[in-house]
């Protein structure tokens, strides 16, 4: 009986060890499933966002753009919009000169140390000095290199050509307004824990929110006589209190604010724009305060809110129907007919025809000017040729007269 029990225990132990040798796989990002749409996917082109966050290097700007655009592509695909490959869009913009690489490379390796020191808990005066040094270093290294470079605007003509190149209905643009991580002040014991909540409540009740160096009596109070034993216990107690209540009732937070605007790929008109801000903080004190995870949550919330608002505006008719769109349902083979769409399509065609007529007229005018200039040059050449012919005729006449004189002189010499 004991032997069987030992064998059973050994078998269970071997089974546990074998199971422990495996790997645990968790799917962190699942494929996006688009909603059921009545027609084909609408095509969009997402232009890289303008980044207005301060004190960042080129790599940080690129990383933020990547995170935002990836979330935006997923949200648009879920809503029935398929976007052009981002690499092809960036290459097109670089070929057009709209996106320009910095000359001399990125100088972030020279300023990375100063940027790290700015966020290392220095005083306000020291941070101002570091900021001045950082500003002088960045401006001196980039101004001389980039002062001769002229920016190229993303105007209507480039937008139309961009939409035509990728066959898009809409152009999606935007900017990153806020992208920061900070500590959120809260009195919620579920998020901070009980000990920081207790210490913070007492501290705020007695001392308020003023800093210790701002107390008005700190420089006028009498200094009591030094007592080694008493001060030892007070110092140890203060140290333990600060060690236990280190968090002081603050939780990590990530704030993201985005502005998105959508333009018609045919006319270049802005058909929709809006802004959203999201802030992610851990739900409880046991949640993971990883800043990358918090930023991902904030980006997803802001992007999904904006895309949902655009989809609602498109469904309610607040956004004009895409112009020059062939609305043919591939499943049924029937052509979509709508008076408003036909009117907008007709006006778009008329505008396109007028634009082509104006362009043709300009080309004809240029050709006429070229012909007039060529005619003037031909006339001038003819006049120059006539003058040369007259000069040649005079030269022949003078040569004939000289020959006649020479013959008479020769005859006189022979006669003598």
GROMACS .gro file of N, CA and C in nm, residues 202-290:
model
  267
  202UNK      N    1  -0.373   6.262   0.663
  202UNK     CA    2  -0.325   6.340   0.777
  202UNK      C    3  -0.235   6.454   0.735
  203UNK      N    4  -0.150   6.429   0.638
  203UNK     CA    5  -0.058   6.534   0.593
  203UNK      C    6  -0.135   6.651   0.532
  204UNK      N    7  -0.232   6.620   0.444
  204UNK     CA    8  -0.308   6.727   0.382
  204UNK      C    9  -0.393   6.804   0.482
  205UNK      N   10  -0.446   6.731   0.581
  205UNK     CA   11  -0.530   6.797   0.682
  205UNK      C   12  -0.449   6.897   0.765
  206UNK      N   13  -0.326   6.861   0.798
  206UNK     CA   14  -0.244   6.946   0.885
  206UNK      C   15  -0.165   7.050   0.807
  207UNK      N   16  -0.096   7.003   0.702
  207UNK     CA   17  -0.002   7.092   0.632
  207UNK      C   18  -0.058   7.148   0.501
  208UNK      N   19  -0.165   7.094   0.449
  208UNK     CA   20  -0.216   7.141   0.321
  208UNK      C   21  -0.128   7.094   0.206
  209UNK      N   22  -0.114   7.179   0.104
  209UNK     CA   23  -0.036   7.142  -0.014
  209UNK      C   24   0.088   7.230  -0.029
  210UNK      N   25   0.121   7.312   0.072
  210UNK     CA   26   0.238   7.401   0.062
  210UNK      C   27   0.366   7.321   0.076
  211UNK      N   28   0.471   7.371   0.013
  211UNK     CA   29   0.602   7.309   0.026
  211UNK      C   30   0.667   7.352   0.158
  212UNK      N   31   0.754   7.265   0.206
  212UNK     CA   32   0.813   7.292   0.338
  212UNK      C   33   0.897   7.419   0.337
  213UNK      N   34   0.965   7.448   0.223
  213UNK     CA   35   1.049   7.568   0.222
  213UNK      C   36   0.967   7.696   0.211
  214UNK      N   37   0.835   7.684   0.192
  214UNK     CA   38   0.753   7.803   0.182
  214UNK      C   39   0.686   7.843   0.311
  215UNK      N   40   0.706   7.770   0.421
  215UNK     CA   41   0.642   7.807   0.547
  215UNK      C   42   0.698   7.940   0.597
  216UNK      N   43   0.610   8.025   0.639
  216UNK     CA   44   0.652   8.162   0.669
  216UNK      C   45   0.733   8.173   0.798
  217UNK      N   46   0.725   8.075   0.887
  217UNK     CA   47   0.796   8.085   1.015
  217UNK      C   48   0.924   8.002   1.020
  218UNK      N   49   0.963   7.946   0.908
  218UNK     CA   50   1.076   7.854   0.913
  218UNK      C   51   1.206   7.926   0.946
  219UNK      N   52   1.215   8.055   0.909
  219UNK     CA   53   1.339   8.130   0.932
  219UNK      C   54   1.337   8.212   1.060
  220UNK      N   55   1.223   8.219   1.130
  220UNK     CA   56   1.214   8.303   1.249
  220UNK      C   57   1.194   8.225   1.377
  221UNK      N   58   1.162   8.094   1.366
  221UNK     CA   59   1.143   8.015   1.487
  221UNK      C   60   1.277   7.991   1.556
  222UNK      N   61   1.272   7.984   1.688
  222UNK     CA   62   1.393   7.956   1.766
  222UNK      C   63   1.432   7.810   1.750
  223UNK      N   64   1.562   7.786   1.741
  223UNK     CA   65   1.612   7.650   1.731
  223UNK      C   66   1.630   7.596   1.871
  224UNK      N   67   1.563   7.483   1.899
  224UNK     CA   68   1.569   7.426   2.032
  224UNK      C   69   1.706   7.361   2.057
  225UNK      N   70   1.730   7.334   2.183
  225UNK     CA   71   1.857   7.273   2.221
  225UNK      C   72   1.865   7.131   2.168
  226UNK      N   73   1.983   7.093   2.123
  226UNK     CA   74   2.003   6.962   2.061
  226UNK      C   75   1.998   6.853   2.166
  227UNK      N   76   1.920   6.745   2.135
  227UNK     CA   77   1.911   6.629   2.223
  227UNK      C   78   1.931   6.506   2.135
  228UNK      N   79   2.038   6.431   2.162
  228UNK     CA   80   2.076   6.322   2.073
  228UNK      C   81   1.974   6.208   2.075
  229UNK      N   82   1.928   6.167   2.192
  229UNK     CA   83   1.835   6.054   2.200
  229UNK      C   84   1.701   6.090   2.139
  230UNK      N   85   1.650   6.208   2.173
  230UNK     CA   86   1.521   6.249   2.121
  230UNK      C   87   1.524   6.264   1.968
  231UNK      N   88   1.628   6.328   1.921
  231UNK     CA   89   1.638   6.349   1.776
  231UNK      C   90   1.659   6.218   1.702
  232UNK      N   91   1.723   6.120   1.767
  232UNK     CA   92   1.740   5.991   1.702
  232UNK      C   93   1.605   5.924   1.680
  233UNK      N   94   1.520   5.924   1.783
  233UNK     CA   95   1.389   5.860   1.768
  233UNK      C   96   1.301   5.937   1.669
  234UNK      N   97   1.308   6.069   1.673
  234UNK     CA   98   1.228   6.148   1.578
  234UNK      C   99   1.276   6.126   1.435
  235UNK      N  100   1.408   6.120   1.417
  235UNK     CA  101   1.461   6.097   1.282
  235UNK      C  102   1.428   5.959   1.230
  236UNK      N  103   1.441   5.857   1.318
  236UNK     CA  104   1.407   5.721   1.275
  236UNK      C  105   1.260   5.709   1.241
  237UNK      N  106   1.174   5.772   1.325
  237UNK     CA  107   1.030   5.767   1.296
  237UNK      C  108   0.995   5.836   1.167
  238UNK      N  109   1.059   5.951   1.145
  238UNK     CA  110   1.032   6.022   1.019
  238UNK      C  111   1.079   5.942   0.899
  239UNK      N  112   1.195   5.873   0.916
  239UNK     CA  113   1.245   5.792   0.804
  239UNK      C  114   1.150   5.677   0.773
  240UNK      N  115   1.102   5.607   0.876
  240UNK     CA  116   1.010   5.497   0.853
  240UNK      C  117   0.879   5.546   0.794
  241UNK      N  118   0.833   5.659   0.844
  241UNK     CA  119   0.708   5.714   0.789
  241UNK      C  120   0.722   5.748   0.641
  242UNK      N  121   0.832   5.811   0.605
  242UNK     CA  122   0.854   5.843   0.464
  242UNK      C  123   0.873   5.720   0.378
  243UNK      N  124   0.939   5.616   0.438
  243UNK     CA  125   0.961   5.493   0.363
  243UNK      C  126   0.829   5.420   0.338
  244UNK      N  127   0.741   5.419   0.437
  244UNK     CA  128   0.613   5.349   0.421
  244UNK      C  129   0.521   5.427   0.327
  245UNK      N  130   0.517   5.557   0.344
  245UNK     CA  131   0.427   5.638   0.261
  245UNK      C  132   0.497   5.700   0.143
  246UNK      N  133   0.587   5.623   0.079
  246UNK     CA  134   0.668   5.677  -0.029
  246UNK      C  135   0.583   5.726  -0.146
  247UNK      N  136   0.477   5.654  -0.179
  247UNK     CA  137   0.396   5.692  -0.295
  247UNK      C  138   0.320   5.822  -0.273
  248UNK      N  139   0.286   5.853  -0.147
  248UNK     CA  140   0.217   5.977  -0.113
  248UNK      C  141   0.085   5.994  -0.189
  249UNK      N  142   0.020   5.884  -0.218
  249UNK     CA  143  -0.113   5.892  -0.278
  249UNK      C  144  -0.114   5.931  -0.424
  250UNK      N  145  -0.005   5.910  -0.497
  250UNK     CA  146   0.000   5.942  -0.639
  250UNK      C  147   0.011   5.815  -0.721
  251UNK      N  148  -0.055   5.816  -0.836
  251UNK     CA  149  -0.053   5.701  -0.926
  251UNK      C  150  -0.004   5.746  -1.063
  252UNK      N  151   0.057   5.654  -1.134
  252UNK     CA  152   0.110   5.685  -1.266
  252UNK      C  153  -0.004   5.706  -1.365
  253UNK      N  154   0.013   5.801  -1.455
  253UNK     CA  155  -0.088   5.830  -1.557
  253UNK      C  156  -0.023   5.862  -1.690
  254UNK      N  157  -0.096   5.838  -1.798
  254UNK     CA  158  -0.049   5.868  -1.934
  254UNK      C  159  -0.160   5.943  -2.006
  255UNK      N  160  -0.129   6.064  -2.052
  255UNK     CA  161  -0.227   6.151  -2.119
  255UNK      C  162  -0.190   6.167  -2.265
  256UNK      N  163  -0.288   6.148  -2.354
  256UNK     CA  164  -0.270   6.162  -2.498
  256UNK      C  165  -0.383   6.248  -2.552
  257UNK      N  166  -0.348   6.353  -2.625
  257UNK     CA  167  -0.447   6.439  -2.691
  257UNK      C  168  -0.415   6.446  -2.840
  258UNK      N  169  -0.514   6.416  -2.923
  258UNK     CA  170  -0.497   6.410  -3.068
  258UNK      C  171  -0.598   6.500  -3.136
  259UNK      N  172  -0.556   6.562  -3.243
  259UNK     CA  173  -0.643   6.636  -3.334
  259UNK      C  174  -0.638   6.568  -3.471
  260UNK      N  175  -0.752   6.528  -3.525
  260UNK     CA  176  -0.760   6.459  -3.653
  260UNK      C  177  -0.853   6.537  -3.745
  261UNK      N  178  -0.811   6.557  -3.869
  261UNK     CA  179  -0.896   6.618  -3.971
  261UNK      C  180  -0.890   6.533  -4.097
  262UNK      N  181  -1.003   6.527  -4.168
  262UNK     CA  182  -1.017   6.444  -4.287
  262UNK      C  183  -1.055   6.534  -4.404
  263UNK      N  184  -0.984   6.518  -4.516
  263UNK     CA  185  -1.007   6.598  -4.636
  263UNK      C  186  -1.050   6.510  -4.751
  264UNK      N  187  -1.134   6.567  -4.839
  264UNK     CA  188  -1.176   6.495  -4.958
  264UNK      C  189  -1.057   6.483  -5.053
  265UNK      N  190  -1.036   6.363  -5.104
  265UNK     CA  191  -0.919   6.339  -5.189
  265UNK      C  192  -0.934   6.400  -5.328
  266UNK      N  193  -1.055   6.441  -5.367
  266UNK     CA  194  -1.078   6.499  -5.500
  266UNK      C  195  -1.069   6.650  -5.496
  267UNK      N  196  -1.139   6.711  -5.401
  267UNK     CA  197  -1.142   6.858  -5.393
  267UNK      C  198  -1.041   6.915  -5.296
  268UNK      N  199  -0.994   6.837  -5.200
  268UNK     CA  200  -0.903   6.888  -5.098
  268UNK      C  201  -0.972   6.960  -4.985
  269UNK      N  202  -1.107   6.963  -4.984
  269UNK     CA  203  -1.180   7.032  -4.879
  269UNK      C  204  -1.178   6.951  -4.749
  270UNK      N  205  -1.176   7.021  -4.636
  270UNK     CA  206  -1.186   6.956  -4.505
  270UNK      C  207  -1.333   6.922  -4.481
  271UNK      N  208  -1.363   6.793  -4.468
  271UNK     CA  209  -1.501   6.749  -4.451
  271UNK      C  210  -1.533   6.715  -4.306
  272UNK      N  211  -1.430   6.695  -4.224
  272UNK     CA  212  -1.455   6.661  -4.083
  272UNK      C  213  -1.327   6.685  -4.005
  273UNK      N  214  -1.343   6.733  -3.879
  273UNK     CA  215  -1.230   6.744  -3.787
  273UNK      C  216  -1.282   6.740  -3.645
  274UNK      N  217  -1.197   6.693  -3.556
  274UNK     CA  218  -1.235   6.685  -3.415
  274UNK      C  219  -1.110   6.657  -3.332
  275UNK      N  220  -1.127   6.663  -3.201
  275UNK     CA  221  -1.016   6.644  -3.108
  275UNK      C  222  -1.062   6.560  -2.991
  276UNK      N  223  -0.969   6.479  -2.938
  276UNK     CA  224  -1.001   6.393  -2.823
  276UNK      C  225  -0.878   6.381  -2.735
  277UNK      N  226  -0.903   6.367  -2.605
  277UNK     CA  227  -0.796   6.347  -2.507
  277UNK      C  228  -0.835   6.233  -2.415
  278UNK      N  229  -0.740   6.147  -2.386
  278UNK     CA  230  -0.764   6.033  -2.297
  278UNK      C  231  -0.649   6.022  -2.198
  279UNK      N  232  -0.683   5.983  -2.075
  279UNK     CA  233  -0.584   5.966  -1.969
  279UNK      C  234  -0.606   5.829  -1.906
  280UNK      N  235  -0.504   5.747  -1.904
  280UNK     CA  236  -0.512   5.611  -1.848
  280UNK      C  237  -0.434   5.605  -1.718
  281UNK      N  238  -0.497   5.551  -1.614
  281UNK     CA  239  -0.431   5.528  -1.484
  281UNK      C  240  -0.468   5.388  -1.437
  282UNK      N  241  -0.387   5.325  -1.354
  282UNK     CA  242  -0.419   5.191  -1.304
  282UNK      C  243  -0.549   5.193  -1.223
  283UNK      N  244  -0.629   5.087  -1.238
  283UNK     CA  245  -0.756   5.081  -1.166
  283UNK      C  246  -0.735   5.062  -1.016
  284UNK      N  247  -0.642   4.977  -0.980
  284UNK     CA  248  -0.615   4.950  -0.839
  284UNK      C  249  -0.465   4.955  -0.815
  285UNK      N  250  -0.426   4.941  -0.689
  285UNK     CA  251  -0.285   4.939  -0.653
  285UNK      C  252  -0.216   4.813  -0.702
  286UNK      N  253  -0.293   4.711  -0.743
  286UNK     CA  254  -0.234   4.586  -0.791
  286UNK      C  255  -0.214   4.585  -0.942
  287UNK      N  256  -0.266   4.686  -1.011
  287UNK     CA  257  -0.253   4.691  -1.157
  287UNK      C  258  -0.111   4.727  -1.197
  288UNK      N  259  -0.075   4.687  -1.318
  288UNK     CA  260   0.059   4.714  -1.370
  288UNK      C  261   0.071   4.861  -1.411
  289UNK      N  262   0.163   4.938  -1.350
  289UNK     CA  263   0.177   5.080  -1.386
  289UNK      C  264   0.275   5.103  -1.502
  290UNK      N  265   0.291   5.004  -1.589
  290UNK     CA  266   0.385   5.018  -1.700
  290UNK      C  267   0.343   5.136  -1.789
   0.00000   0.00000   0.00000
